[in-house]
């Protein structure tokens, strides 16, 4: 396993992040525990979850599964850099969502209880709250840190200017601020290259891509369809995206075949090669899928291959692979 620092912090994390969103809805508790055990065997120490995962309002299904795994002992908690998220609705009453100081306090305490731990390594805002002032958010976060309940803070689905707002507000409080940002990022969705990645690099924020294979469309979907698989690609939204990008995806799968590599691993390897990326989130439904993803760490894409990927999946903007504002202006 390869490790890196999480943003500008001193925290060492694995370059593949174990995503747990499937634990409960798609993967049984026993299989989820087996996947987490296997992740530790491979040296993956960075686990990501959220209070809403499990998609049963207020129940925290996935956090409970992880908590029961921690309770099994074997230094599982001590070996894990634990990241969870709050923001989504956990009830039907006012202040059961968003980023008020009240919800931050309640959501954190509830996650700690479900996860059966007394601290969270990385506590993340699942989305930007456009109504709560940053002074309130950072004050609530500073209390959590003073209490020893949270060590680091991160964001998810932020725009570049949201990152700047957050960091400048933290700076006025002499607070460390954000150390990570989770964004959707893959060959098919490269919008973060315009503003989010440059802002994150400037502020020392590690970027953690979610949906690295775009719901399986970069995982060999056309080959799987020919073989009678690829059930995830048959949803209305995925089918529309596949139809729109079919030629590019076909060229991508042919390139991967020429390389002798599985498309899923090439997609992960491409993300690992991007400056500022800490590591993509992988969401295996089985231990075998987890085992397969480890190969991505051994793939080193050369310049001609990277250039071909840019041809198939062009960077956003009108002036090539450049950050904003050069992407759309002189």
PDB file of C-alpha atoms in Angstrom:
ATOM      1  CA  UNK A   1       0.000   0.000   0.000  1.00  0.00           C
ATOM      2  CA  UNK A   2       1.088   3.557  -0.690  1.00  0.00           C
ATOM      3  CA  UNK A   3       0.453   6.323   1.811  1.00  0.00           C
ATOM      4  CA  UNK A   4       0.339  10.098   1.599  1.00  0.00           C
ATOM      5  CA  UNK A   5      -0.438  13.061   3.833  1.00  0.00           C
ATOM      6  CA  UNK A   6      -4.024  14.260   3.919  1.00  0.00           C
ATOM      7  CA  UNK A   7      -3.718  17.743   2.491  1.00  0.00           C
ATOM      8  CA  UNK A   8      -1.308  19.881   4.482  1.00  0.00           C
ATOM      9  CA  UNK A   9      -1.970  17.917   7.671  1.00  0.00           C
ATOM     10  CA  UNK A  10       0.418  15.454   9.261  1.00  0.00           C
ATOM     11  CA  UNK A  11      -2.101  12.620   8.932  1.00  0.00           C
ATOM     12  CA  UNK A  12      -0.932   9.624   6.859  1.00  0.00           C
ATOM     13  CA  UNK A  13      -3.644   7.908   4.841  1.00  0.00           C
ATOM     14  CA  UNK A  14      -3.742   5.149   2.246  1.00  0.00           C
ATOM     15  CA  UNK A  15      -3.982   6.214  -1.403  1.00  0.00           C
ATOM     16  CA  UNK A  16      -7.119   4.134  -1.807  1.00  0.00           C
ATOM     17  CA  UNK A  17     -10.039   5.075   0.427  1.00  0.00           C
ATOM     18  CA  UNK A  18     -12.539   2.418   1.441  1.00  0.00           C
ATOM     19  CA  UNK A  19     -16.025   3.741   0.749  1.00  0.00           C
ATOM     20  CA  UNK A  20     -18.782   2.116   2.780  1.00  0.00           C
ATOM     21  CA  UNK A  21     -21.955   3.370   1.089  1.00  0.00           C
ATOM     22  CA  UNK A  22     -22.844  -0.170  -0.036  1.00  0.00           C
ATOM     23  CA  UNK A  23     -22.687  -1.537   3.508  1.00  0.00           C
ATOM     24  CA  UNK A  24     -26.261  -2.366   4.386  1.00  0.00           C
ATOM     25  CA  UNK A  25     -28.193  -1.642   1.186  1.00  0.00           C
ATOM     26  CA  UNK A  26     -26.007  -3.748  -1.147  1.00  0.00           C
ATOM     27  CA  UNK A  27     -23.676  -5.719   1.112  1.00  0.00           C
ATOM     28  CA  UNK A  28     -24.663  -7.753   4.160  1.00  0.00           C
ATOM     29  CA  UNK A  29     -23.204  -6.935   7.560  1.00  0.00           C
ATOM     30  CA  UNK A  30     -21.073 -10.095   7.619  1.00  0.00           C
ATOM     31  CA  UNK A  31     -19.698  -9.355   4.153  1.00  0.00           C
ATOM     32  CA  UNK A  32     -19.136  -5.713   5.110  1.00  0.00           C
ATOM     33  CA  UNK A  33     -17.078  -6.804   8.110  1.00  0.00           C
ATOM     34  CA  UNK A  34     -15.092  -9.160   5.888  1.00  0.00           C
ATOM     35  CA  UNK A  35     -14.366  -6.335   3.439  1.00  0.00           C
ATOM     36  CA  UNK A  36     -13.105  -4.083   6.234  1.00  0.00           C
ATOM     37  CA  UNK A  37     -10.907  -6.890   7.560  1.00  0.00           C
ATOM     38  CA  UNK A  38      -9.524  -7.427   4.057  1.00  0.00           C
ATOM     39  CA  UNK A  39      -8.895  -3.694   3.678  1.00  0.00           C
ATOM     40  CA  UNK A  40      -6.701  -3.738   6.773  1.00  0.00           C
ATOM     41  CA  UNK A  41      -4.885  -6.804   5.456  1.00  0.00           C
ATOM     42  CA  UNK A  42      -4.051  -4.794   2.336  1.00  0.00           C
ATOM     43  CA  UNK A  43      -2.918  -1.792   4.385  1.00  0.00           C
ATOM     44  CA  UNK A  44      -5.916   0.414   3.613  1.00  0.00           C
ATOM     45  CA  UNK A  45      -6.326   2.560   6.718  1.00  0.00           C
ATOM     46  CA  UNK A  46      -8.680   5.284   5.427  1.00  0.00           C
ATOM     47  CA  UNK A  47     -12.418   4.481   5.697  1.00  0.00           C
ATOM     48  CA  UNK A  48     -15.167   6.874   4.629  1.00  0.00           C
ATOM     49  CA  UNK A  49     -18.830   6.824   5.629  1.00  0.00           C
ATOM     50  CA  UNK A  50     -21.737   9.194   6.384  1.00  0.00           C
ATOM     51  CA  UNK A  51     -24.576   9.398   8.860  1.00  0.00           C
ATOM     52  CA  UNK A  52     -27.189   9.061   6.073  1.00  0.00           C
ATOM     53  CA  UNK A  53     -25.681   5.946   4.476  1.00  0.00           C
ATOM     54  CA  UNK A  54     -28.073   3.044   4.569  1.00  0.00           C
ATOM     55  CA  UNK A  55     -30.786   5.415   3.368  1.00  0.00           C
ATOM     56  CA  UNK A  56     -33.190   4.789   6.251  1.00  0.00           C
ATOM     57  CA  UNK A  57     -33.790   8.209   7.742  1.00  0.00           C
ATOM     58  CA  UNK A  58     -32.389   8.592  11.208  1.00  0.00           C
ATOM     59  CA  UNK A  59     -31.083   5.034  11.530  1.00  0.00           C
ATOM     60  CA  UNK A  60     -27.452   5.463  10.449  1.00  0.00           C
ATOM     61  CA  UNK A  61     -27.400   1.904   9.112  1.00  0.00           C
ATOM     62  CA  UNK A  62     -23.874   1.952   7.725  1.00  0.00           C
ATOM     63  CA  UNK A  63     -22.327   3.707  10.719  1.00  0.00           C
ATOM     64  CA  UNK A  64     -23.886   1.071  12.968  1.00  0.00           C
ATOM     65  CA  UNK A  65     -22.361  -1.723  10.861  1.00  0.00           C
ATOM     66  CA  UNK A  66     -18.941  -0.101  11.175  1.00  0.00           C
ATOM     67  CA  UNK A  67     -19.435   0.453  14.893  1.00  0.00           C
ATOM     68  CA  UNK A  68     -20.190  -3.196  15.494  1.00  0.00           C
ATOM     69  CA  UNK A  69     -17.068  -4.097  13.515  1.00  0.00           C
ATOM     70  CA  UNK A  70     -14.964  -1.786  15.699  1.00  0.00           C
ATOM     71  CA  UNK A  71     -16.494  -3.428  18.777  1.00  0.00           C
ATOM     72  CA  UNK A  72     -14.982  -6.733  17.658  1.00  0.00           C
ATOM     73  CA  UNK A  73     -11.616  -5.539  18.917  1.00  0.00           C
ATOM     74  CA  UNK A  74      -8.255  -6.403  17.405  1.00  0.00           C
ATOM     75  CA  UNK A  75      -7.195  -2.728  17.378  1.00  0.00           C
ATOM     76  CA  UNK A  76      -9.542  -2.173  14.441  1.00  0.00           C
ATOM     77  CA  UNK A  77     -10.401   1.353  15.531  1.00  0.00           C
ATOM     78  CA  UNK A  78      -6.793   2.255  16.260  1.00  0.00           C
ATOM     79  CA  UNK A  79      -5.713   1.091  12.789  1.00  0.00           C
ATOM     80  CA  UNK A  80      -8.407   3.116  11.031  1.00  0.00           C
ATOM     81  CA  UNK A  81      -8.470   6.751   9.977  1.00  0.00           C
ATOM     82  CA  UNK A  82     -12.220   7.171  10.308  1.00  0.00           C
ATOM     83  CA  UNK A  83     -14.048   9.738   8.199  1.00  0.00           C
ATOM     84  CA  UNK A  84     -17.759  10.383   8.397  1.00  0.00           C
ATOM     85  CA  UNK A  85     -20.093  13.122   7.197  1.00  0.00           C
ATOM     86  CA  UNK A  86     -23.117  15.065   8.402  1.00  0.00           C
ATOM     87  CA  UNK A  87     -25.569  17.430   6.631  1.00  0.00           C
ATOM     88  CA  UNK A  88     -28.393  15.285   5.243  1.00  0.00           C
ATOM     89  CA  UNK A  89     -31.681  14.982   7.068  1.00  0.00           C
ATOM     90  CA  UNK A  90     -31.723  12.529   9.960  1.00  0.00           C
ATOM     91  CA  UNK A  91     -35.280  13.386  11.013  1.00  0.00           C
ATOM     92  CA  UNK A  92     -38.384  15.405  10.206  1.00  0.00           C
ATOM     93  CA  UNK A  93     -37.901  18.060  12.880  1.00  0.00           C
ATOM     94  CA  UNK A  94     -36.214  21.466  12.435  1.00  0.00           C
ATOM     95  CA  UNK A  95     -32.430  21.400  12.931  1.00  0.00           C
ATOM     96  CA  UNK A  96     -32.140  17.731  11.955  1.00  0.00           C
ATOM     97  CA  UNK A  97     -29.972  18.672   8.955  1.00  0.00           C
ATOM     98  CA  UNK A  98     -27.648  21.359   7.562  1.00  0.00           C
ATOM     99  CA  UNK A  99     -24.852  23.092   9.506  1.00  0.00           C
ATOM    100  CA  UNK A 100     -26.325  24.949  12.452  1.00  0.00           C
ATOM    101  CA  UNK A 101     -24.240  24.672  15.602  1.00  0.00           C
ATOM    102  CA  UNK A 102     -27.098  22.667  17.097  1.00  0.00           C
ATOM    103  CA  UNK A 103     -27.167  20.081  14.319  1.00  0.00           C
ATOM    104  CA  UNK A 104     -23.372  19.833  14.216  1.00  0.00           C
ATOM    105  CA  UNK A 105     -23.330  19.002  17.932  1.00  0.00           C
ATOM    106  CA  UNK A 106     -26.199  16.527  17.752  1.00  0.00           C
ATOM    107  CA  UNK A 107     -25.026  14.868  14.533  1.00  0.00           C
ATOM    108  CA  UNK A 108     -21.506  14.369  15.844  1.00  0.00           C
ATOM    109  CA  UNK A 109     -22.673  12.858  19.135  1.00  0.00           C
ATOM    110  CA  UNK A 110     -25.064  10.532  17.288  1.00  0.00           C
ATOM    111  CA  UNK A 111     -22.329   9.368  14.900  1.00  0.00           C
ATOM    112  CA  UNK A 112     -19.951   8.726  17.793  1.00  0.00           C
ATOM    113  CA  UNK A 113     -22.590   6.564  19.452  1.00  0.00           C
ATOM    114  CA  UNK A 114     -23.343   4.563  16.301  1.00  0.00           C
ATOM    115  CA  UNK A 115     -19.663   4.154  15.435  1.00  0.00           C
ATOM    116  CA  UNK A 116     -18.856   3.072  19.018  1.00  0.00           C
ATOM    117  CA  UNK A 117     -15.891   5.363  19.258  1.00  0.00           C
ATOM    118  CA  UNK A 118     -15.030   8.439  21.305  1.00  0.00           C
ATOM    119  CA  UNK A 119     -13.508  10.425  18.423  1.00  0.00           C
ATOM    120  CA  UNK A 120     -13.760  10.919  14.657  1.00  0.00           C
ATOM    121  CA  UNK A 121     -10.553  11.470  12.729  1.00  0.00           C
ATOM    122  CA  UNK A 122     -12.113  13.433   9.850  1.00  0.00           C
ATOM    123  CA  UNK A 123     -15.530  15.080  10.165  1.00  0.00           C
ATOM    124  CA  UNK A 124     -16.893  16.294   6.844  1.00  0.00           C
ATOM    125  CA  UNK A 125     -19.686  18.569   5.687  1.00  0.00           C
ATOM    126  CA  UNK A 126     -21.568  16.489   3.113  1.00  0.00           C
ATOM    127  CA  UNK A 127     -22.577  19.633   1.220  1.00  0.00           C
ATOM    128  CA  UNK A 128     -22.257  23.392   1.429  1.00  0.00           C
ATOM    129  CA  UNK A 129     -24.802  25.092   3.686  1.00  0.00           C
ATOM    130  CA  UNK A 130     -25.558  28.419   2.018  1.00  0.00           C
ATOM    131  CA  UNK A 131     -27.555  29.752   4.982  1.00  0.00           C
ATOM    132  CA  UNK A 132     -25.355  29.206   8.054  1.00  0.00           C
ATOM    133  CA  UNK A 133     -22.484  31.706   8.528  1.00  0.00           C
ATOM    134  CA  UNK A 134     -18.946  30.385   8.618  1.00  0.00           C
ATOM    135  CA  UNK A 135     -18.313  31.962  12.022  1.00  0.00           C
ATOM    136  CA  UNK A 136     -20.997  29.698  13.472  1.00  0.00           C
ATOM    137  CA  UNK A 137     -19.696  26.601  11.708  1.00  0.00           C
ATOM    138  CA  UNK A 138     -16.067  27.089  12.715  1.00  0.00           C
ATOM    139  CA  UNK A 139     -17.024  27.909  16.288  1.00  0.00           C
ATOM    140  CA  UNK A 140     -19.016  24.676  16.510  1.00  0.00           C
ATOM    141  CA  UNK A 141     -16.138  22.749  14.957  1.00  0.00           C
ATOM    142  CA  UNK A 142     -13.606  24.278  17.341  1.00  0.00           C
ATOM    143  CA  UNK A 143     -15.717  23.115  20.294  1.00  0.00           C
ATOM    144  CA  UNK A 144     -15.740  19.565  18.928  1.00  0.00           C
ATOM    145  CA  UNK A 145     -11.975  19.653  18.605  1.00  0.00           C
ATOM    146  CA  UNK A 146     -11.486  21.090  22.078  1.00  0.00           C
ATOM    147  CA  UNK A 147     -13.666  18.286  23.427  1.00  0.00           C
ATOM    148  CA  UNK A 148     -11.498  15.716  21.647  1.00  0.00           C
ATOM    149  CA  UNK A 149     -14.426  14.440  19.598  1.00  0.00           C
ATOM    150  CA  UNK A 150     -12.976  15.395  16.186  1.00  0.00           C
ATOM    151  CA  UNK A 151      -9.379  15.807  15.024  1.00  0.00           C
ATOM    152  CA  UNK A 152      -9.684  17.140  11.459  1.00  0.00           C
ATOM    153  CA  UNK A 153     -12.399  18.697   9.307  1.00  0.00           C
ATOM    154  CA  UNK A 154     -13.244  18.310   5.644  1.00  0.00           C
ATOM    155  CA  UNK A 155     -15.850  19.176   3.052  1.00  0.00           C
ATOM    156  CA  UNK A 156     -17.675  17.475   0.211  1.00  0.00           C
ATOM    157  CA  UNK A 157     -19.287  18.798  -2.971  1.00  0.00           C
ATOM    158  CA  UNK A 158     -17.896  22.308  -2.458  1.00  0.00           C
ATOM    159  CA  UNK A 159     -17.172  24.782  -5.230  1.00  0.00           C
ATOM    160  CA  UNK A 160     -13.734  26.370  -5.363  1.00  0.00           C
ATOM    161  CA  UNK A 161     -15.010  29.641  -3.931  1.00  0.00           C
ATOM    162  CA  UNK A 162     -16.649  27.755  -1.057  1.00  0.00           C
ATOM    163  CA  UNK A 163     -13.228  26.326  -0.189  1.00  0.00           C
ATOM    164  CA  UNK A 164     -11.781  29.841  -0.240  1.00  0.00           C
ATOM    165  CA  UNK A 165     -14.585  31.125   2.006  1.00  0.00           C
ATOM    166  CA  UNK A 166     -14.071  28.306   4.472  1.00  0.00           C
ATOM    167  CA  UNK A 167     -10.308  28.689   4.667  1.00  0.00           C
ATOM    168  CA  UNK A 168     -10.322  32.464   4.985  1.00  0.00           C
ATOM    169  CA  UNK A 169     -12.911  32.262   7.760  1.00  0.00           C
ATOM    170  CA  UNK A 170     -10.786  29.629   9.526  1.00  0.00           C
ATOM    171  CA  UNK A 171      -7.704  31.794   9.111  1.00  0.00           C
ATOM    172  CA  UNK A 172      -9.312  34.663  11.047  1.00  0.00           C
ATOM    173  CA  UNK A 173      -9.829  32.244  13.953  1.00  0.00           C
ATOM    174  CA  UNK A 174      -6.241  30.893  13.703  1.00  0.00           C
ATOM    175  CA  UNK A 175      -7.827  27.503  13.009  1.00  0.00           C
ATOM    176  CA  UNK A 176      -6.340  24.791  10.798  1.00  0.00           C
ATOM    177  CA  UNK A 177      -9.425  24.778   8.568  1.00  0.00           C
ATOM    178  CA  UNK A 178     -10.269  22.138   6.004  1.00  0.00           C
ATOM    179  CA  UNK A 179      -7.752  19.409   5.203  1.00  0.00           C
ATOM    180  CA  UNK A 180      -9.832  17.575   2.568  1.00  0.00           C
ATOM    181  CA  UNK A 181     -12.533  17.975  -0.052  1.00  0.00           C
ATOM    182  CA  UNK A 182     -14.568  15.126  -1.530  1.00  0.00           C
ATOM    183  CA  UNK A 183     -15.650  15.850  -5.092  1.00  0.00           C
ATOM    184  CA  UNK A 184     -17.058  13.809  -7.927  1.00  0.00           C
ATOM    185  CA  UNK A 185     -14.068  13.383 -10.227  1.00  0.00           C
ATOM    186  CA  UNK A 186     -13.386  10.920 -12.998  1.00  0.00           C
ATOM    187  CA  UNK A 187     -12.521  10.877 -16.689  1.00  0.00           C
ATOM    188  CA  UNK A 188     -16.145  11.601 -17.590  1.00  0.00           C
ATOM    189  CA  UNK A 189     -16.617  14.359 -14.997  1.00  0.00           C
ATOM    190  CA  UNK A 190     -13.625  16.686 -14.859  1.00  0.00           C
ATOM    191  CA  UNK A 191     -15.256  19.974 -13.836  1.00  0.00           C
ATOM    192  CA  UNK A 192     -13.257  20.169 -10.588  1.00  0.00           C
ATOM    193  CA  UNK A 193     -10.144  20.851 -12.674  1.00  0.00           C
ATOM    194  CA  UNK A 194     -11.433  24.360 -13.437  1.00  0.00           C
ATOM    195  CA  UNK A 195     -11.723  25.774  -9.911  1.00  0.00           C
ATOM    196  CA  UNK A 196     -11.823  23.143  -7.143  1.00  0.00           C
ATOM    197  CA  UNK A 197      -8.454  21.481  -7.747  1.00  0.00           C
ATOM    198  CA  UNK A 198      -6.535  24.781  -8.077  1.00  0.00           C
ATOM    199  CA  UNK A 199      -8.186  26.148  -4.924  1.00  0.00           C
ATOM    200  CA  UNK A 200      -7.526  22.930  -3.022  1.00  0.00           C
ATOM    201  CA  UNK A 201      -3.861  22.910  -4.004  1.00  0.00           C
ATOM    202  CA  UNK A 202      -3.485  26.574  -3.040  1.00  0.00           C
ATOM    203  CA  UNK A 203      -4.991  25.994   0.411  1.00  0.00           C
ATOM    204  CA  UNK A 204      -3.359  22.624   1.081  1.00  0.00           C
ATOM    205  CA  UNK A 205      -6.600  20.659   0.891  1.00  0.00           C
ATOM    206  CA  UNK A 206      -6.372  17.038  -0.198  1.00  0.00           C
ATOM    207  CA  UNK A 207      -8.925  16.058  -2.865  1.00  0.00           C
ATOM    208  CA  UNK A 208     -10.730  12.744  -2.425  1.00  0.00           C
ATOM    209  CA  UNK A 209     -12.600  11.780  -5.619  1.00  0.00           C
ATOM    210  CA  UNK A 210     -15.919   9.999  -5.249  1.00  0.00           C
ATOM    211  CA  UNK A 211     -17.556   8.008  -8.060  1.00  0.00           C
ATOM    212  CA  UNK A 212     -14.131   7.410  -9.653  1.00  0.00           C
ATOM    213  CA  UNK A 213     -15.657   5.086 -12.267  1.00  0.00           C
ATOM    214  CA  UNK A 214     -18.807   7.172 -12.832  1.00  0.00           C
ATOM    215  CA  UNK A 215     -21.232   4.531 -11.542  1.00  0.00           C
ATOM    216  CA  UNK A 216     -19.419   1.780 -13.408  1.00  0.00           C
ATOM    217  CA  UNK A 217     -19.341   3.400 -16.852  1.00  0.00           C
ATOM    218  CA  UNK A 218     -15.527   3.462 -16.732  1.00  0.00           C
ATOM    219  CA  UNK A 219     -15.316  -0.092 -15.434  1.00  0.00           C
ATOM    220  CA  UNK A 220     -15.633  -1.929 -18.738  1.00  0.00           C
ATOM    221  CA  UNK A 221     -19.361  -1.407 -19.208  1.00  0.00           C
ATOM    222  CA  UNK A 222     -19.456  -2.201 -22.933  1.00  0.00           C
ATOM    223  CA  UNK A 223     -17.507  -5.414 -22.481  1.00  0.00           C
ATOM    224  CA  UNK A 224     -19.784  -6.415 -19.613  1.00  0.00           C
ATOM    225  CA  UNK A 225     -22.848  -5.691 -21.708  1.00  0.00           C
ATOM    226  CA  UNK A 226     -21.553  -7.980 -24.426  1.00  0.00           C
ATOM    227  CA  UNK A 227     -21.038 -10.630 -21.759  1.00  0.00           C
ATOM    228  CA  UNK A 228     -24.542 -10.102 -20.354  1.00  0.00           C
ATOM    229  CA  UNK A 229     -23.575  -8.107 -17.256  1.00  0.00           C
ATOM    230  CA  UNK A 230     -23.330  -4.395 -16.381  1.00  0.00           C
ATOM    231  CA  UNK A 231     -26.643  -4.215 -14.530  1.00  0.00           C
ATOM    232  CA  UNK A 232     -25.721  -0.880 -12.909  1.00  0.00           C
ATOM    233  CA  UNK A 233     -25.427   0.741 -16.338  1.00  0.00           C
ATOM    234  CA  UNK A 234     -29.066   0.018 -17.158  1.00  0.00           C
ATOM    235  CA  UNK A 235     -30.521   2.769 -14.962  1.00  0.00           C
ATOM    236  CA  UNK A 236     -32.113   5.602 -16.920  1.00  0.00           C
ATOM    237  CA  UNK A 237     -29.459   8.150 -15.942  1.00  0.00           C
ATOM    238  CA  UNK A 238     -26.501   5.848 -16.594  1.00  0.00           C
ATOM    239  CA  UNK A 239     -27.979   4.655 -19.875  1.00  0.00           C
ATOM    240  CA  UNK A 240     -28.318   8.258 -21.056  1.00  0.00           C
ATOM    241  CA  UNK A 241     -24.719   9.039 -20.088  1.00  0.00           C
ATOM    242  CA  UNK A 242     -23.511   5.882 -21.828  1.00  0.00           C
ATOM    243  CA  UNK A 243     -25.380   6.805 -24.998  1.00  0.00           C
ATOM    244  CA  UNK A 244     -23.877  10.295 -24.954  1.00  0.00           C
ATOM    245  CA  UNK A 245     -20.287   9.098 -24.433  1.00  0.00           C
ATOM    246  CA  UNK A 246     -20.442   5.695 -26.109  1.00  0.00           C
ATOM    247  CA  UNK A 247     -17.729   6.406 -28.681  1.00  0.00           C
ATOM    248  CA  UNK A 248     -15.326   7.746 -26.047  1.00  0.00           C
ATOM    249  CA  UNK A 249     -16.010   4.823 -23.710  1.00  0.00           C
ATOM    250  CA  UNK A 250     -15.510   2.376 -26.567  1.00  0.00           C
ATOM    251  CA  UNK A 251     -12.159   4.003 -27.374  1.00  0.00           C
ATOM    252  CA  UNK A 252     -11.266   3.903 -23.694  1.00  0.00           C
ATOM    253  CA  UNK A 253     -11.954   0.192 -23.399  1.00  0.00           C
ATOM    254  CA  UNK A 254      -9.878  -0.482 -26.514  1.00  0.00           C
ATOM    255  CA  UNK A 255      -7.005   1.560 -25.062  1.00  0.00           C
ATOM    256  CA  UNK A 256      -7.216  -0.422 -21.827  1.00  0.00           C
ATOM    257  CA  UNK A 257      -7.190  -3.679 -23.806  1.00  0.00           C
ATOM    258  CA  UNK A 258      -4.044  -2.532 -25.608  1.00  0.00           C
ATOM    259  CA  UNK A 259      -2.475  -1.807 -22.225  1.00  0.00           C
ATOM    260  CA  UNK A 260      -3.538  -5.228 -20.960  1.00  0.00           C
ATOM    261  CA  UNK A 261      -5.296  -3.626 -18.009  1.00  0.00           C
ATOM    262  CA  UNK A 262      -8.831  -3.680 -16.661  1.00  0.00           C
ATOM    263  CA  UNK A 263     -10.664  -0.391 -17.399  1.00  0.00           C
ATOM    264  CA  UNK A 264     -11.629   0.036 -13.743  1.00  0.00           C
ATOM    265  CA  UNK A 265      -7.993  -0.033 -12.683  1.00  0.00           C
ATOM    266  CA  UNK A 266      -6.939   2.382 -15.416  1.00  0.00           C
ATOM    267  CA  UNK A 267      -9.626   4.819 -14.257  1.00  0.00           C
ATOM    268  CA  UNK A 268      -8.289   4.653 -10.701  1.00  0.00           C
ATOM    269  CA  UNK A 269      -4.676   4.916 -11.871  1.00  0.00           C
ATOM    270  CA  UNK A 270      -5.519   8.050 -13.853  1.00  0.00           C
ATOM    271  CA  UNK A 271      -6.916   9.704 -10.728  1.00  0.00           C
ATOM    272  CA  UNK A 272      -3.893   8.667  -8.683  1.00  0.00           C
ATOM    273  CA  UNK A 273      -1.710  10.434 -11.267  1.00  0.00           C
ATOM    274  CA  UNK A 274      -3.517  13.784 -10.906  1.00  0.00           C
ATOM    275  CA  UNK A 275      -1.749  16.481  -8.833  1.00  0.00           C
ATOM    276  CA  UNK A 276      -3.532  17.240  -5.583  1.00  0.00           C
ATOM    277  CA  UNK A 277      -5.473  13.972  -5.410  1.00  0.00           C
ATOM    278  CA  UNK A 278      -5.078  12.174  -2.088  1.00  0.00           C
ATOM    279  CA  UNK A 279      -6.821   9.005  -3.227  1.00  0.00           C
ATOM    280  CA  UNK A 280     -10.093   7.917  -4.824  1.00  0.00           C
ATOM    281  CA  UNK A 281     -12.905   6.318  -2.874  1.00  0.00           C
ATOM    282  CA  UNK A 282     -13.512   2.728  -3.883  1.00  0.00           C
ATOM    283  CA  UNK A 283     -16.846   1.203  -2.916  1.00  0.00           C
ATOM    284  CA  UNK A 284     -16.504  -2.563  -3.244  1.00  0.00           C
ATOM    285  CA  UNK A 285     -19.596  -4.699  -2.799  1.00  0.00           C
ATOM    286  CA  UNK A 286     -17.457  -7.812  -2.346  1.00  0.00           C
ATOM    287  CA  UNK A 287     -13.987  -8.672  -1.054  1.00  0.00           C
ATOM    288  CA  UNK A 288     -13.036  -9.793  -4.570  1.00  0.00           C
ATOM    289  CA  UNK A 289     -13.792  -6.317  -5.928  1.00  0.00           C
ATOM    290  CA  UNK A 290     -11.585  -4.843  -3.214  1.00  0.00           C
ATOM    291  CA  UNK A 291      -8.747  -7.202  -4.106  1.00  0.00           C
ATOM    292  CA  UNK A 292      -8.990  -6.225  -7.770  1.00  0.00           C
ATOM    293  CA  UNK A 293      -8.806  -2.493  -7.088  1.00  0.00           C
ATOM    294  CA  UNK A 294      -5.399  -2.828  -5.422  1.00  0.00           C
ATOM    295  CA  UNK A 295      -3.793  -3.425  -8.822  1.00  0.00           C
ATOM    296  CA  UNK A 296      -4.444   0.210  -9.747  1.00  0.00           C
ATOM    297  CA  UNK A 297      -1.593   1.230  -7.450  1.00  0.00           C
ATOM    298  CA  UNK A 298       0.851  -0.651  -9.659  1.00  0.00           C
ATOM    299  CA  UNK A 299      -0.249   0.955 -12.922  1.00  0.00           C
ATOM    300  CA  UNK A 300       1.906   3.883 -14.051  1.00  0.00           C
ATOM    301  CA  UNK A 301       0.426   5.632 -17.065  1.00  0.00           C
ATOM    302  CA  UNK A 302       2.985   7.095 -19.485  1.00  0.00           C
ATOM    303  CA  UNK A 303       2.652  10.451 -21.236  1.00  0.00           C
ATOM    304  CA  UNK A 304       1.282   9.051 -24.535  1.00  0.00           C
ATOM    305  CA  UNK A 305      -1.427   7.165 -22.617  1.00  0.00           C
ATOM    306  CA  UNK A 306      -2.334  10.243 -20.577  1.00  0.00           C
ATOM    307  CA  UNK A 307      -2.496  12.297 -23.776  1.00  0.00           C
ATOM    308  CA  UNK A 308      -4.781   9.724 -25.387  1.00  0.00           C
ATOM    309  CA  UNK A 309      -7.071   9.819 -22.358  1.00  0.00           C
ATOM    310  CA  UNK A 310      -7.264  13.602 -22.710  1.00  0.00           C
ATOM    311  CA  UNK A 311      -8.274  13.119 -26.355  1.00  0.00           C
ATOM    312  CA  UNK A 312     -11.024  10.688 -25.413  1.00  0.00           C
ATOM    313  CA  UNK A 313     -12.215  12.686 -22.396  1.00  0.00           C
ATOM    314  CA  UNK A 314     -11.212  16.334 -22.989  1.00  0.00           C
ATOM    315  CA  UNK A 315     -10.583  18.588 -19.994  1.00  0.00           C
ATOM    316  CA  UNK A 316     -13.267  21.225 -19.377  1.00  0.00           C
ATOM    317  CA  UNK A 317     -12.930  24.694 -20.815  1.00  0.00           C
ATOM    318  CA  UNK A 318     -12.020  25.977 -24.234  1.00  0.00           C
ATOM    319  CA  UNK A 319      -8.262  26.252 -23.878  1.00  0.00           C
ATOM    320  CA  UNK A 320      -7.256  22.726 -23.011  1.00  0.00           C
ATOM    321  CA  UNK A 321      -5.988  21.353 -19.723  1.00  0.00           C
ATOM    322  CA  UNK A 322      -5.693  24.642 -17.853  1.00  0.00           C
ATOM    323  CA  UNK A 323      -7.240  25.856 -14.606  1.00  0.00           C
ATOM    324  CA  UNK A 324      -9.622  28.798 -14.451  1.00  0.00           C
ATOM    325  CA  UNK A 325      -9.584  31.502 -15.646  1.00  0.00           C
ATOM    326  CA  UNK A 326      -7.213  30.440 -18.432  1.00  0.00           C
ATOM    327  CA  UNK A 327      -9.586  27.577 -19.287  1.00  0.00           C
ATOM    328  CA  UNK A 328     -12.146  30.060 -20.566  1.00  0.00           C
ATOM    329  CA  UNK A 329     -10.250  33.344 -20.967  1.00  0.00           C
ATOM    330  CA  UNK A 330      -6.816  34.562 -22.038  1.00  0.00           C
TER     331      UNK A 330
END
